[in-house]
Amino acid sequence: MAFTPDLRKSRMLDIEVDIAVIGAGIIGSACADELAGLGFKVALIDRSEPATGTSGACDGYISTSTKVPGITLELAVESQRLWRDLAAGIGRDIGYSQPGGLMIAETEIDPSALERQAEKLRAAGVVAELRDRPGLLALEPNFGPRVHAALYCPGEAHVSGYAATQALAARAVERGARVFWRSAMAPIEMSSDRLLRVELTSGGEKIRVAAEQWVLAAGLGSRAIGEQLGLPLPIEPRRGDLVVTERMARPLVGRFCASAHYLVAKGNPELAATSEDPRERLGYGFIVEPTAEGQLLLGSTRIFRDGDRSGDIDVTRMIVEEAVARLPALAGVAVLRGFAGSRPFVPDRKPIIGKSRKKTNLLVATGHEGDGITLAPITARLIGELAREQPLSMSLDNLSVDRFCSDPS
Ligand SMILES: Cc1cc2nc3c(=O)[nH]c(=O)nc-3n(C[C@H](O)[C@H](O)[C@H](O)COP(=O)(O)OP(=O)(O)OC[C@H]3O[C@@H](n4cnc5c(N)ncnc54)[C@H](O)[C@@H]3O)c2cc1C
């Protein structure tokens, strides 16, 4: 289907596409890139610009070790492979490298917990090596005595969420996608079972986009759009604070490292309400990640509230103190700033990916919480398969779009 701008009848610009993608974060940009690459005429719509949502305020750890065994881990294993191909083929610097990742055990954690995690990962096809303290120090010599063992996954990688989102949106354009930035969307016009068209206002211009299929990939904005469509998507903001250090000639760590306790904070949201420990009330789990610019990102929290991107001074101090307790040499490194992003959290802790039964031309790709950078390529691949009505390379039964409807049939 060709683009058909028609300016003769009114001041409204009418555009018809095969697929309209709403949201230009990492998920929507990856979907637009994939769909344009498959030959669809795509419109990519954002109320702001690419990477101005969560995808521009996060770490970029392409991880398997932090994933819940089951569908999320299976998606991550496949996506890690797709990231390698994407980084090699996209032709832009997206800050990708594959130094592996470490999950560290501290003195209060029994190494047998790491062994159990390693077994689950190996069962899913992940290469996972247990390292004692000398083996850990051979990889990361700056960890202090509090850290006594680690799980090393050599297939894990990093990417810049911001650069990758921008690169995917740019390649979507090269592949023919039309983009509509800073575009306020009116309510989407619908028939009883289909989405039809939407009116956009952008810088005083009005544009009406009609599409055969739609992809809802608006991160935290998906909930409000879902409400308008009569589709419950119970996504909540789960804030994560990060701290950036100054640049170093040699960063103190060479790869993403997370404490085993990070998994406890990620997987047990109720702890934030019930624990007496102030760190658990903030959903704190230690992470450190080197950036392509030679800085370190220190983190992070999991707090159920949205808000601005500014760092909180008390939380920043806590994150730095906890990081110094594990990496003593950090005490001599200057901290530049704290900032925060909000993860799109779904109560059953699984993303929402699939085709709506109620709105039959609507595909949804949202709710990736702390896993959206990792899962972007596999999400885009699956959305491409759904759009072409092809057999799916992975089952999406557990991620169903309609699972929050009172009548999902
Ligand atoms: C501190 C922190 C650390 C993280 N670390 C990692 C990590 O190491 N690895 C990992 O895999 N993941 C990580 N994540 C998670 C990851 O960042 C998110 O899962 C991912 O960025 C979500 O992408 P998205 O495209 O769904 O949402 P977003 O990036 O928020 O994009 C949504 C887009 O939709 C647009 N939009 C919203 N509403 C509307 C509307 N009504 N009309 C038009 N446009 C709209 C927004 O403007 C935005 O551009 C982290 C997150 C945080 C906060």
CSV table of C-alpha atoms and ligand atoms in Angstrom, one decimal:
chain,number,residue,atom,x,y,z
A,1,MET,CA,0.0,0.0,0.0
A,2,ALA,CA,1.5,3.4,-1.0
A,3,PHE,CA,1.5,6.6,1.0
A,4,THR,CA,-1.3,8.8,-0.3
A,5,PRO,CA,-0.9,12.4,1.0
A,6,ASP,CA,-4.0,14.4,0.0
A,7,LEU,CA,-3.8,18.1,0.6
A,8,ARG,CA,-6.5,19.2,-1.9
A,9,LYS,CA,-9.7,18.8,0.2
A,10,SER,CA,-8.6,20.3,3.4
A,11,ARG,CA,-5.6,21.4,5.5
A,12,MET,CA,-5.4,17.9,6.9
A,13,LEU,CA,-2.7,15.7,5.5
A,14,ASP,CA,-4.0,12.2,5.0
A,15,ILE,CA,-1.6,9.3,5.1
A,16,GLU,CA,-2.3,5.6,4.7
A,17,VAL,CA,0.2,3.0,5.8
A,18,ASP,CA,0.2,-0.7,6.4
A,19,ILE,CA,1.3,-0.4,10.0
A,20,ALA,CA,1.3,2.5,12.5
A,21,VAL,CA,3.7,2.0,15.4
A,22,ILE,CA,2.9,4.1,18.5
A,23,GLY,CA,6.0,4.9,20.7
A,24,ALA,CA,9.6,5.3,19.6
A,25,GLY,CA,11.4,3.8,22.6
A,26,ILE,CA,13.7,0.8,22.0
A,27,ILE,CA,10.6,-1.4,21.5
A,28,GLY,CA,8.7,0.7,19.1
A,29,SER,CA,11.8,1.7,17.1
A,30,ALA,CA,12.9,-2.0,16.9
A,31,CYS,CA,9.4,-3.0,15.7
A,32,ALA,CA,9.3,-0.1,13.1
A,33,ASP,CA,12.8,-1.1,11.9
A,34,GLU,CA,11.8,-4.8,11.6
A,35,LEU,CA,8.5,-4.1,9.9
A,36,ALA,CA,10.0,-1.6,7.4
A,37,GLY,CA,12.7,-4.2,6.7
A,38,LEU,CA,9.9,-6.7,5.9
A,39,GLY,CA,8.5,-4.4,3.3
A,40,PHE,CA,5.6,-2.8,5.2
A,41,LYS,CA,4.8,0.9,4.8
A,42,VAL,CA,5.3,2.0,8.4
A,43,ALA,CA,4.4,5.2,10.4
A,44,LEU,CA,6.3,5.6,13.7
A,45,ILE,CA,4.6,8.0,16.0
A,46,ASP,CA,5.8,9.6,19.2
A,47,ARG,CA,4.5,12.4,21.4
A,48,SER,CA,8.2,13.3,22.0
A,49,GLU,CA,11.2,11.9,20.2
A,50,PRO,CA,13.1,8.6,20.1
A,51,ALA,CA,14.7,7.6,23.4
A,52,THR,CA,13.1,10.3,25.4
A,53,GLY,CA,11.3,7.7,27.5
A,54,THR,CA,12.7,4.9,29.6
A,55,SER,CA,15.0,3.8,26.8
A,56,GLY,CA,17.1,7.0,27.3
A,57,ALA,CA,17.4,6.7,31.1
A,58,CYS,CA,18.6,3.1,31.7
A,59,ASP,CA,21.5,0.7,31.7
A,60,GLY,CA,22.1,-1.3,28.6
A,61,TYR,CA,22.8,-4.8,29.9
A,62,ILE,CA,21.8,-7.5,27.5
A,63,SER,CA,21.4,-10.1,30.1
A,64,THR,CA,20.2,-13.7,30.6
A,65,SER,CA,21.4,-14.2,34.2
A,66,THR,CA,18.9,-11.7,35.7
A,67,LYS,CA,15.9,-13.2,33.9
A,68,VAL,CA,13.2,-15.3,35.5
A,69,PRO,CA,13.4,-18.9,34.1
A,70,GLY,CA,10.6,-19.7,31.7
A,71,ILE,CA,9.4,-17.5,28.8
A,72,THR,CA,11.4,-14.4,29.8
A,73,LEU,CA,14.6,-16.3,29.9
A,74,GLU,CA,13.9,-18.1,26.7
A,75,LEU,CA,13.2,-14.7,25.0
A,76,ALA,CA,16.4,-13.3,26.5
A,77,VAL,CA,18.5,-16.2,25.2
A,78,GLU,CA,17.2,-15.7,21.6
A,79,SER,CA,17.4,-11.9,21.9
A,80,GLN,CA,21.1,-12.0,23.0
A,81,ARG,CA,21.8,-13.8,19.7
A,82,LEU,CA,19.8,-11.3,17.7
A,83,TRP,CA,21.6,-8.3,19.3
A,84,ARG,CA,24.9,-9.7,18.0
A,85,ASP,CA,23.6,-9.8,14.5
A,86,LEU,CA,21.9,-6.4,14.9
A,87,ALA,CA,25.1,-4.7,16.2
A,88,ALA,CA,27.1,-6.2,13.3
A,89,GLY,CA,24.6,-5.1,10.7
A,90,ILE,CA,23.2,-1.8,11.7
A,91,GLY,CA,26.1,0.3,10.5
A,92,ARG,CA,26.1,2.7,13.5
A,93,ASP,CA,27.9,2.9,16.8
A,94,ILE,CA,25.4,1.7,19.3
A,95,GLY,CA,27.9,1.1,22.1
A,96,TYR,CA,27.7,-2.7,21.7
A,97,SER,CA,30.3,-5.0,23.3
A,98,GLN,CA,30.3,-8.5,24.7
A,99,PRO,CA,32.5,-8.7,27.7
A,100,GLY,CA,30.2,-11.1,29.5
A,101,GLY,CA,28.4,-10.3,32.8
A,102,LEU,CA,28.9,-11.2,36.4
A,103,MET,CA,26.4,-11.9,39.2
A,104,ILE,CA,28.4,-11.5,42.4
A,105,ALA,CA,27.7,-13.3,45.7
A,106,GLU,CA,28.5,-11.4,48.9
A,107,THR,CA,29.4,-12.9,52.3
A,108,GLU,CA,25.8,-13.4,53.4
A,109,ILE,CA,24.8,-15.2,50.2
A,110,ASP,CA,25.5,-18.9,50.1
A,111,PRO,CA,27.3,-19.8,46.8
A,112,SER,CA,24.8,-22.7,46.5
A,113,ALA,CA,22.2,-20.0,45.5
A,114,LEU,CA,24.5,-19.1,42.6
A,115,GLU,CA,24.9,-22.8,41.7
A,116,ARG,CA,21.1,-23.2,41.5
A,117,GLN,CA,20.8,-20.1,39.3
A,118,ALA,CA,23.6,-21.5,37.1
A,119,GLU,CA,21.7,-24.8,36.7
A,120,LYS,CA,18.6,-23.0,35.6
A,121,LEU,CA,20.5,-20.9,33.1
A,122,ARG,CA,22.4,-23.9,31.7
A,123,ALA,CA,19.1,-25.8,31.3
A,124,ALA,CA,18.0,-22.8,29.0
A,125,GLY,CA,21.2,-23.1,27.0
A,126,VAL,CA,23.2,-20.3,28.7
A,127,VAL,CA,26.9,-20.7,29.2
A,128,ALA,CA,27.2,-20.0,33.0
A,129,GLU,CA,30.5,-20.5,34.9
A,130,LEU,CA,30.8,-20.4,38.7
A,131,ARG,CA,33.9,-18.6,39.9
A,132,ASP,CA,35.4,-18.6,43.4
A,133,ARG,CA,37.0,-15.4,44.7
A,134,PRO,CA,40.4,-15.9,42.9
A,135,GLY,CA,38.6,-16.8,39.7
A,136,LEU,CA,36.4,-13.7,40.1
A,137,LEU,CA,39.4,-11.4,40.8
A,138,ALA,CA,41.1,-12.7,37.7
A,139,LEU,CA,38.2,-11.1,35.8
A,140,GLU,CA,37.5,-8.1,38.1
A,141,PRO,CA,40.4,-7.4,40.4
A,142,ASN,CA,38.9,-4.4,42.1
A,143,PHE,CA,36.2,-6.2,44.1
A,144,GLY,CA,36.8,-5.9,47.9
A,145,PRO,CA,36.6,-8.8,50.4
A,146,ARG,CA,32.9,-8.6,50.8
A,147,VAL,CA,32.5,-10.3,47.4
A,148,HIS,CA,33.5,-13.9,47.5
A,149,ALA,CA,32.1,-15.7,44.4
A,150,ALA,CA,30.4,-15.0,41.1
A,151,LEU,CA,28.5,-16.5,38.3
A,152,TYR,CA,30.0,-15.5,34.9
A,153,CYS,CA,28.0,-15.6,31.7
A,154,PRO,CA,30.4,-14.9,28.8
A,155,GLY,CA,27.6,-14.4,26.3
A,156,GLU,CA,26.2,-11.3,28.0
A,157,ALA,CA,26.7,-7.9,26.4
A,158,HIS,CA,26.2,-4.2,26.7
A,159,VAL,CA,24.6,-1.6,24.4
A,160,SER,CA,23.7,2.0,24.8
A,161,GLY,CA,19.9,2.1,25.1
A,162,TYR,CA,19.9,5.7,23.8
A,163,ALA,CA,22.1,5.1,20.8
A,164,ALA,CA,20.5,1.8,19.9
A,165,THR,CA,17.0,3.4,19.9
A,166,GLN,CA,18.1,6.3,17.8
A,167,ALA,CA,19.9,3.9,15.4
A,168,LEU,CA,16.9,1.7,15.0
A,169,ALA,CA,14.6,4.6,14.3
A,170,ALA,CA,17.1,6.0,11.8
A,171,ARG,CA,17.3,2.6,10.0
A,172,ALA,CA,13.5,2.4,10.0
A,173,VAL,CA,13.5,5.7,8.1
A,174,GLU,CA,16.1,4.4,5.7
A,175,ARG,CA,13.9,1.4,5.1
A,176,GLY,CA,11.0,3.7,4.2
A,177,ALA,CA,9.2,4.4,7.5
A,178,ARG,CA,7.6,7.8,8.0
A,179,VAL,CA,8.2,9.3,11.4
A,180,PHE,CA,6.0,11.7,13.3
A,181,TRP,CA,7.8,13.2,16.3
A,182,ARG,CA,6.4,15.6,18.9
A,183,SER,CA,2.9,14.5,17.7
A,184,ALA,CA,0.0,14.8,20.0
A,185,MET,CA,-2.5,11.9,19.3
A,186,ALA,CA,-6.2,12.5,19.4
A,187,PRO,CA,-8.2,9.4,20.5
A,188,ILE,CA,-7.8,6.6,17.9
A,189,GLU,CA,-10.9,6.2,15.7
A,190,MET,CA,-12.2,2.6,15.8
A,191,SER,CA,-15.0,0.3,14.5
A,192,SER,CA,-16.3,-2.3,16.9
A,193,ASP,CA,-13.3,-4.6,16.4
A,194,ARG,CA,-10.7,-2.6,14.5
A,195,LEU,CA,-8.5,0.5,14.9
A,196,LEU,CA,-9.0,2.8,11.9
A,197,ARG,CA,-7.1,6.1,12.0
A,198,VAL,CA,-5.7,8.7,14.3
A,199,GLU,CA,-5.3,12.4,14.1
A,200,LEU,CA,-2.0,13.9,15.0
A,201,THR,CA,-1.2,17.5,15.8
A,202,SER,CA,2.5,18.4,15.3
A,203,GLY,CA,3.7,22.0,15.3
A,204,GLY,CA,0.4,23.4,14.2
A,205,GLU,CA,0.0,20.8,11.4
A,206,LYS,CA,-2.7,18.2,11.4
A,207,ILE,CA,-2.1,14.8,10.0
A,208,ARG,CA,-4.5,11.9,9.8
A,209,VAL,CA,-2.8,8.5,9.7
A,210,ALA,CA,-4.9,5.5,8.7
A,211,ALA,CA,-3.4,2.0,9.0
A,212,GLU,CA,-4.3,-1.6,8.3
A,213,GLN,CA,-2.5,-2.8,11.5
A,214,TRP,CA,-1.3,-1.0,14.6
A,215,VAL,CA,1.5,-1.7,17.1
A,216,LEU,CA,1.1,-0.3,20.6
A,217,ALA,CA,4.7,0.1,22.0
A,218,ALA,CA,4.3,3.2,24.1
A,219,GLY,CA,6.0,2.0,27.3
A,220,LEU,CA,4.4,3.7,30.3
A,221,GLY,CA,2.1,5.5,28.0
A,222,SER,CA,0.5,2.2,26.8
A,223,ARG,CA,-1.8,2.0,29.8
A,224,ALA,CA,-3.7,5.2,28.9
A,225,ILE,CA,-3.9,4.3,25.2
A,226,GLY,CA,-5.1,0.8,26.2
A,227,GLU,CA,-7.9,2.4,28.4
A,228,GLN,CA,-9.0,4.4,25.4
A,229,LEU,CA,-9.2,1.2,23.3
A,230,GLY,CA,-11.0,-0.7,26.0
A,231,LEU,CA,-8.0,-2.9,26.6
A,232,PRO,CA,-6.7,-3.1,30.2
A,233,LEU,CA,-2.9,-3.0,30.4
A,234,PRO,CA,-2.1,-2.6,34.1
A,235,ILE,CA,1.4,-1.1,33.6
A,236,GLU,CA,2.9,0.8,36.5
A,237,PRO,CA,6.0,3.0,36.7
A,238,ARG,CA,8.8,1.4,38.7
A,239,ARG,CA,11.5,4.0,39.2
A,240,GLY,CA,15.2,3.1,39.0
A,241,ASP,CA,17.9,5.5,40.2
A,242,LEU,CA,21.3,5.5,38.6
A,243,VAL,CA,24.5,7.4,39.3
A,244,VAL,CA,27.2,8.4,36.8
A,245,THR,CA,30.8,8.7,37.6
A,246,GLU,CA,33.5,10.8,36.0
A,247,ARG,CA,35.5,9.2,33.1
A,248,MET,CA,38.4,7.0,33.9
A,249,ALA,CA,41.3,6.0,31.7
A,250,ARG,CA,40.5,2.4,32.8
A,251,PRO,CA,37.1,1.9,34.4
A,252,LEU,CA,37.2,-0.1,37.7
A,253,VAL,CA,35.2,-2.9,36.1
A,254,GLY,CA,35.2,-4.2,32.6
A,255,ARG,CA,31.7,-5.6,32.5
A,256,PHE,CA,28.2,-5.4,34.0
A,257,CYS,CA,28.1,-6.8,37.5
A,258,ALA,CA,25.0,-7.2,39.6
A,259,SER,CA,24.7,-8.6,43.2
A,260,ALA,CA,22.7,-11.8,43.6
A,261,HIS,CA,20.5,-9.6,45.9
A,262,TYR,CA,19.5,-7.6,42.8
A,263,LEU,CA,17.4,-10.5,41.7
A,264,VAL,CA,15.6,-10.5,45.1
A,265,ALA,CA,14.7,-6.8,44.7
A,266,LYS,CA,13.6,-7.3,41.1
A,267,GLY,CA,11.5,-10.3,41.7
A,268,ASN,CA,9.9,-9.4,45.1
A,269,PRO,CA,8.1,-6.0,44.7
A,270,GLU,CA,6.3,-6.6,48.0
A,271,LEU,CA,9.6,-6.2,49.9
A,272,ALA,CA,9.5,-2.5,49.3
A,273,ALA,CA,6.3,-2.2,51.3
A,274,THR,CA,7.0,-4.8,54.0
A,275,SER,CA,10.8,-4.8,54.8
A,276,GLU,CA,12.3,-2.9,57.7
A,277,ASP,CA,15.6,-2.5,55.8
A,278,PRO,CA,15.7,1.0,54.2
A,279,ARG,CA,17.6,-0.4,51.2
A,280,GLU,CA,14.9,-3.0,50.6
A,281,ARG,CA,12.3,-0.4,50.9
A,282,LEU,CA,13.9,1.3,48.0
A,283,GLY,CA,14.2,-2.0,46.1
A,284,TYR,CA,17.9,-1.6,46.1
A,285,GLY,CA,20.2,-4.1,44.3
A,286,PHE,CA,23.8,-3.3,43.5
A,287,ILE,CA,24.8,-3.0,39.9
A,288,VAL,CA,27.8,-1.4,38.2
A,289,GLU,CA,28.2,-1.1,34.4
A,290,PRO,CA,31.1,0.5,32.4
A,291,THR,CA,29.9,2.8,29.6
A,292,ALA,CA,31.5,3.1,26.2
A,293,GLU,CA,32.7,6.6,27.3
A,294,GLY,CA,34.8,5.2,30.2
A,295,GLN,CA,32.3,6.2,33.0
A,296,LEU,CA,30.6,3.9,35.4
A,297,LEU,CA,26.9,3.6,35.9
A,298,LEU,CA,26.0,2.7,39.5
A,299,GLY,CA,22.6,1.5,40.6
A,300,SER,CA,19.9,0.9,41.2
A,301,THR,CA,16.5,1.1,42.9
A,302,ARG,CA,13.0,-0.2,42.2
A,303,ILE,CA,10.4,2.2,43.6
A,304,PHE,CA,6.7,2.3,42.6
A,305,ARG,CA,6.4,5.9,41.6
A,306,ASP,CA,6.8,7.9,38.5
A,307,GLY,CA,8.4,11.3,38.5
A,308,ASP,CA,11.0,13.4,37.0
A,309,ARG,CA,14.4,12.2,35.8
A,310,SER,CA,16.3,14.1,38.5
A,311,GLY,CA,18.3,12.1,41.0
A,312,ASP,CA,17.4,12.1,44.7
A,313,ILE,CA,20.3,13.2,46.8
A,314,ASP,CA,19.8,10.7,49.6
A,315,VAL,CA,19.3,7.8,47.2
A,316,THR,CA,22.4,8.9,45.2
A,317,ARG,CA,24.4,8.9,48.4
A,318,MET,CA,23.2,5.4,49.4
A,319,ILE,CA,24.0,4.0,45.9
A,320,VAL,CA,27.5,5.4,46.1
A,321,GLU,CA,28.1,4.2,49.6
A,322,GLU,CA,26.9,0.7,48.7
A,323,ALA,CA,29.1,0.6,45.6
A,324,VAL,CA,32.2,1.8,47.5
A,325,ALA,CA,31.5,-1.1,50.0
A,326,ARG,CA,32.0,-3.5,47.2
A,327,LEU,CA,34.5,-1.6,45.0
A,328,PRO,CA,36.7,0.2,47.6
A,329,ALA,CA,38.8,2.0,44.8
A,330,LEU,CA,35.6,3.9,43.9
A,331,ALA,CA,36.1,6.1,46.9
A,332,GLY,CA,38.7,8.1,44.8
A,333,VAL,CA,36.3,8.5,41.8
A,334,ALA,CA,34.2,11.6,41.4
A,335,VAL,CA,30.4,11.3,41.0
A,336,LEU,CA,28.9,13.5,38.3
A,337,ARG,CA,25.2,13.1,38.9
A,338,GLY,CA,22.2,11.0,39.7
A,339,PHE,CA,19.3,10.5,37.5
A,340,ALA,CA,16.3,8.1,37.2
A,341,GLY,CA,14.1,6.3,34.7
A,342,SER,CA,10.8,4.4,35.1
A,343,ARG,CA,10.5,0.8,34.1
A,344,PRO,CA,7.1,-0.3,32.7
A,345,PHE,CA,6.1,-2.9,35.3
A,346,VAL,CA,3.4,-5.5,34.8
A,347,PRO,CA,2.0,-7.2,38.0
A,348,ASP,CA,2.6,-10.8,36.7
A,349,ARG,CA,6.2,-9.7,35.8
A,350,LYS,CA,6.0,-10.7,32.1
A,351,PRO,CA,5.9,-8.4,29.1
A,352,ILE,CA,2.8,-8.1,27.0
A,353,ILE,CA,3.4,-9.2,23.5
A,354,GLY,CA,0.8,-10.4,21.0
A,355,LYS,CA,-2.3,-9.7,19.0
A,356,SER,CA,-5.5,-8.5,20.7
A,357,ARG,CA,-8.6,-10.7,20.2
A,358,LYS,CA,-10.9,-7.7,20.9
A,359,LYS,CA,-9.2,-5.3,18.4
A,360,THR,CA,-8.2,-7.7,15.7
A,361,ASN,CA,-5.7,-5.4,13.9
A,362,LEU,CA,-3.9,-4.4,17.1
A,363,LEU,CA,-0.5,-5.8,18.1
A,364,VAL,CA,0.9,-4.9,21.5
A,365,ALA,CA,4.6,-4.9,22.6
A,366,THR,CA,5.0,-3.3,26.0
A,367,GLY,CA,5.5,-3.9,29.7
A,368,HIS,CA,9.1,-5.0,29.6
A,369,GLU,CA,10.0,-3.6,33.0
A,370,GLY,CA,13.8,-4.0,33.5
A,371,ASP,CA,14.3,-6.2,30.4
A,372,GLY,CA,13.3,-4.0,27.5
A,373,ILE,CA,16.8,-3.4,26.1
A,374,THR,CA,17.6,-7.1,26.2
A,375,LEU,CA,14.3,-8.1,24.7
A,376,ALA,CA,13.9,-5.5,22.0
A,377,PRO,CA,15.2,-7.6,19.0
A,378,ILE,CA,13.1,-10.7,19.8
A,379,THR,CA,10.0,-8.6,20.5
A,380,ALA,CA,10.4,-6.9,17.1
A,381,ARG,CA,11.0,-10.3,15.4
A,382,LEU,CA,7.8,-11.7,17.0
A,383,ILE,CA,5.8,-8.6,16.0
A,384,GLY,CA,7.0,-9.0,12.5
A,385,GLU,CA,5.8,-12.6,12.5
A,386,LEU,CA,2.4,-11.6,13.9
A,387,ALA,CA,2.1,-8.8,11.3
A,388,ARG,CA,2.7,-11.3,8.5
A,389,GLU,CA,0.4,-13.9,10.1
A,390,GLN,CA,3.3,-16.3,10.0
A,391,PRO,CA,3.9,-19.2,12.5
A,392,LEU,CA,5.6,-17.8,15.6
A,393,SER,CA,9.2,-18.7,16.3
A,394,MET,CA,8.2,-18.8,20.0
A,395,SER,CA,4.9,-19.3,21.8
A,396,LEU,CA,3.4,-16.1,23.2
A,397,ASP,CA,0.6,-17.8,25.2
A,398,ASN,CA,2.0,-16.6,28.5
A,399,LEU,CA,2.4,-13.0,27.3
A,400,SER,CA,-1.1,-12.6,25.9
A,401,VAL,CA,-2.5,-9.1,25.4
A,402,ASP,CA,-5.9,-10.1,26.7
A,403,ARG,CA,-4.8,-11.7,29.9
A,404,PHE,CA,-6.0,-8.7,32.0
A,405,CYS,CA,-9.5,-8.6,30.4
A,406,SER,CA,-12.3,-9.8,32.6
A,407,ASP,CA,-13.5,-11.8,29.6
A,408,PRO,CA,-10.3,-12.7,27.7
A,409,SER,CA,-12.1,-14.9,25.1
B,1,LIG,C1,17.3,2.4,35.8
B,1,LIG,C2,16.9,1.5,34.7
B,1,LIG,C3,17.8,0.5,34.3
B,1,LIG,C4,17.5,-0.4,33.3
B,1,LIG,N1,18.5,-1.3,32.9
B,1,LIG,C5,18.2,-2.2,31.9
B,1,LIG,C6,19.2,-3.1,31.4
B,1,LIG,O1,20.3,-3.1,31.9
B,1,LIG,N2,18.8,-4.0,30.5
B,1,LIG,C7,17.5,-4.0,30.0
B,1,LIG,O2,17.3,-4.9,29.2
B,1,LIG,N3,16.6,-3.1,30.3
B,1,LIG,C8,16.9,-2.2,31.3
B,1,LIG,N4,15.9,-1.3,31.7
B,1,LIG,C9,14.6,-1.4,31.2
B,1,LIG,C10,14.4,-0.7,29.8
B,1,LIG,O3,15.0,0.5,29.9
B,1,LIG,C11,12.9,-0.6,29.5
B,1,LIG,O4,12.3,-1.9,29.6
B,1,LIG,C12,12.8,-0.1,28.0
B,1,LIG,O5,13.5,1.1,27.9
B,1,LIG,C13,11.3,0.1,27.7
B,1,LIG,O6,11.2,0.5,26.4
B,1,LIG,P1,9.9,1.0,25.7
B,1,LIG,O7,10.2,1.3,24.3
B,1,LIG,O8,8.8,0.0,26.0
B,1,LIG,O9,9.5,2.3,26.5
B,1,LIG,P2,10.0,3.8,26.3
B,1,LIG,O10,11.5,3.9,26.1
B,1,LIG,O11,9.5,4.6,27.5
B,1,LIG,O12,9.3,4.3,25.0
B,1,LIG,C14,8.0,4.6,24.9
B,1,LIG,C15,7.8,5.8,24.0
B,1,LIG,O13,6.4,5.9,23.8
B,1,LIG,C16,6.1,7.3,23.7
B,1,LIG,N5,4.7,7.5,24.1
B,1,LIG,C17,4.1,7.3,25.3
B,1,LIG,N6,2.8,7.6,25.3
B,1,LIG,C18,2.6,8.1,24.0
B,1,LIG,C19,1.4,8.6,23.4
B,1,LIG,N7,0.2,8.7,24.1
B,1,LIG,N8,1.5,9.0,22.1
B,1,LIG,C20,2.7,8.9,21.5
B,1,LIG,N9,3.8,8.4,22.0
B,1,LIG,C21,3.8,8.0,23.3
B,1,LIG,C22,7.1,7.9,24.7
B,1,LIG,O14,7.3,9.3,24.3
B,1,LIG,C23,8.3,7.1,24.5
B,1,LIG,O15,9.2,7.6,23.5
B,1,LIG,C24,16.2,-0.4,32.7
B,1,LIG,C25,15.3,0.6,33.1
B,1,LIG,C26,15.6,1.5,34.1
B,1,LIG,C27,14.7,2.6,34.5
